[in-house]
Short mmCIF file of C-alpha atoms in Angstrom, two decimals:
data_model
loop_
_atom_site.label_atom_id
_atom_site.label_comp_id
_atom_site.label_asym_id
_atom_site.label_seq_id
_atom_site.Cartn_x
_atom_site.Cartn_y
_atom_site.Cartn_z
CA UNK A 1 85.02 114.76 111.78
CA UNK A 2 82.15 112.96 110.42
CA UNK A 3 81.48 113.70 107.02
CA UNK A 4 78.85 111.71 105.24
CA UNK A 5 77.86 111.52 101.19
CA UNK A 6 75.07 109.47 99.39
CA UNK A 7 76.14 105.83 98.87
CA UNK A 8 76.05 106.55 94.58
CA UNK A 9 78.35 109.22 95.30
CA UNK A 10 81.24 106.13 95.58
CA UNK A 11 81.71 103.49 93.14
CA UNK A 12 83.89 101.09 94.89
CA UNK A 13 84.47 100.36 98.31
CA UNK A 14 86.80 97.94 100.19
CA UNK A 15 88.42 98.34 103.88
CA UNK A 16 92.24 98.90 103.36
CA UNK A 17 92.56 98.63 106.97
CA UNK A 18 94.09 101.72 107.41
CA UNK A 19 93.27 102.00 110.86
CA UNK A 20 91.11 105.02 110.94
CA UNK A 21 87.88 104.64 112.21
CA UNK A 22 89.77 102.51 115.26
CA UNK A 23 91.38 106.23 116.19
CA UNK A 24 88.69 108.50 115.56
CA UNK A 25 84.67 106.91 116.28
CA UNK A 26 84.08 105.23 119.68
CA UNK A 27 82.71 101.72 119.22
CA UNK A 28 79.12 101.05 120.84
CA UNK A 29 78.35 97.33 121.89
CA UNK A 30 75.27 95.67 122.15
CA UNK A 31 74.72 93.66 125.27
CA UNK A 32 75.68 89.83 123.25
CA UNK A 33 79.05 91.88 121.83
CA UNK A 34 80.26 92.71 125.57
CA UNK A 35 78.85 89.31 126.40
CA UNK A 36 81.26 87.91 123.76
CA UNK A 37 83.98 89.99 124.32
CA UNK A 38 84.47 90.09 127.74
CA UNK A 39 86.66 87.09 127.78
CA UNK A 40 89.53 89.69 126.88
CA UNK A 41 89.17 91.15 129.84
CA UNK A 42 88.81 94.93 130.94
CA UNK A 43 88.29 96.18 127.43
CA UNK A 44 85.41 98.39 127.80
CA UNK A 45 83.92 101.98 128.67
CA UNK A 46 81.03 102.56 130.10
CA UNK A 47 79.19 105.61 128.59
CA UNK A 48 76.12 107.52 129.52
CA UNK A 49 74.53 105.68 126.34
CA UNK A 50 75.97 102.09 126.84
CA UNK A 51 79.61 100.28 126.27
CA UNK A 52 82.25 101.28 124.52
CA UNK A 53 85.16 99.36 123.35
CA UNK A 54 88.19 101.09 125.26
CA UNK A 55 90.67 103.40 123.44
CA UNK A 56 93.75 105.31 124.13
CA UNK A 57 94.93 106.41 120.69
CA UNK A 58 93.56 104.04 118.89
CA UNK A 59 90.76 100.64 119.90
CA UNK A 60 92.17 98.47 122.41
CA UNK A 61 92.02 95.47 119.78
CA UNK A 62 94.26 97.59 117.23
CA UNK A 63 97.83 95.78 117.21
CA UNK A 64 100.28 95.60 114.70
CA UNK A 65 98.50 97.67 112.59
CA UNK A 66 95.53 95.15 112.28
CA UNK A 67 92.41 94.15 113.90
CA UNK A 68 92.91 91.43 116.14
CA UNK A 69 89.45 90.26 116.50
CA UNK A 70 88.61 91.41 112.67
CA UNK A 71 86.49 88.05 112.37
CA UNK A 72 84.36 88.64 115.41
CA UNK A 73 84.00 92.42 115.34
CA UNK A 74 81.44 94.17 116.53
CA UNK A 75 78.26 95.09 113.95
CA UNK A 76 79.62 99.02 114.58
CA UNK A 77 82.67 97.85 112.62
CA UNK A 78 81.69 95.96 110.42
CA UNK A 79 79.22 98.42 109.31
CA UNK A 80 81.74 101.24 109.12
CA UNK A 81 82.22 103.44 106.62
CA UNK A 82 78.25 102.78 105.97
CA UNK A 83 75.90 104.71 107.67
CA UNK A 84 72.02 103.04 107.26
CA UNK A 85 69.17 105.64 107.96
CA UNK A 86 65.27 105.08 107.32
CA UNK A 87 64.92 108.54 105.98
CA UNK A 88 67.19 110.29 103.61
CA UNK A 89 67.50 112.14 100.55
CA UNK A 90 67.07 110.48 96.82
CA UNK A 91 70.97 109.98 96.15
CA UNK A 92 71.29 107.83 99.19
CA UNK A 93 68.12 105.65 98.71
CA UNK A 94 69.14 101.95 98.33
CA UNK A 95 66.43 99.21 97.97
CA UNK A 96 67.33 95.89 99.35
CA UNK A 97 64.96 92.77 99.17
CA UNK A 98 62.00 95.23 99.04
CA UNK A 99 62.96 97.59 101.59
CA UNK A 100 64.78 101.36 101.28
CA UNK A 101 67.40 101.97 103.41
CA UNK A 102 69.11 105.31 103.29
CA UNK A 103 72.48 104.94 103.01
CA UNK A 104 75.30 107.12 103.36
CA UNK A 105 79.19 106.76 103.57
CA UNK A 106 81.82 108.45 105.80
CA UNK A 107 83.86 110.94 102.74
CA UNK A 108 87.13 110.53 105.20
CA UNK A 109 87.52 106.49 105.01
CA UNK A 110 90.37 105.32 102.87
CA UNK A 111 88.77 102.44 101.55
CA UNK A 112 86.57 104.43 99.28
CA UNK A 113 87.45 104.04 95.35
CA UNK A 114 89.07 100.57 96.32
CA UNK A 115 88.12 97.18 95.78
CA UNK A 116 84.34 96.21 94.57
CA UNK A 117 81.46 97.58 93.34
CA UNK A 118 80.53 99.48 96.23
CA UNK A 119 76.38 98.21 95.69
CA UNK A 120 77.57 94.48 96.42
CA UNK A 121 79.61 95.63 99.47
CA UNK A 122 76.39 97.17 101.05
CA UNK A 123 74.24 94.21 100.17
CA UNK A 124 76.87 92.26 101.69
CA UNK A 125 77.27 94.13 104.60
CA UNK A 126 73.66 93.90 104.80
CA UNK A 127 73.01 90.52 104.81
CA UNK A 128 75.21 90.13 107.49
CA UNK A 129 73.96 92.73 109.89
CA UNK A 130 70.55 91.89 108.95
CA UNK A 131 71.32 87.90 109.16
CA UNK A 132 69.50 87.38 106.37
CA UNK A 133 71.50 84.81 104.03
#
């Protein structure tokens, strides 16, 4: 279950991997994602909001205990555990290149305490999904 905290409530952050947002959050794709992806073949469900990535268990690009197409993900996973909101409360506001962005994180992902300063993993993350370099 979805259980989201203010970004300051974590101090470092890095993806370990661990395989569980592939099991438990369905994976919406925009219209260039399926575009992209398609060339796997039938690896999608269609929803009554959009398309999904298909899952049994786990995503249908889980193997091996990895990500298979980890470099070309879609923006839901790359964004994951981060959750960005335009209205929040005061411990989630985060102000990047002039602009707040509420931001919250999922308490159940195993990357949390791991890895880097978890401020440079947003801004990161936010360039990217933003394409702003």
């Amino acid at each position: 279950m979805l259980e989201l905290i203010p970004w300051r409530a974590v101090k470092k952050w890095r993806c370990v991997h661990c395989g569980y947002c592939c099991k438990e959050y369905d994976v919406p794709l925009s219209f260039e994602e399926e575009e992209r992806l398609k060339v796997y073949g039938d690896v999608f469900t269609r929803g009554k909001l959009g398309v999904y990535l298909k899952k049994d268990e786990t995503c249908v690009f889980r193997k091996n205990g990895k990500c298979a197409i980890y470099e070309i993900r879609p923006k839901a996973c790359e964004k994951y555990p981060f959750f960005f909101r335009e209205k929040g409360e005061k411990d989630a506001e985060f102000e990047f290149q002039g602009r707040k962005i509420f931001v919250y994180v999922d308490k159940n992902c195993k990357g949390i305490g791991k890895g880097e300063d978890v401020r440079r993993e947003i801004e990161k993350i936010l360039r990217k999904i933003l394409l702003i370099v």
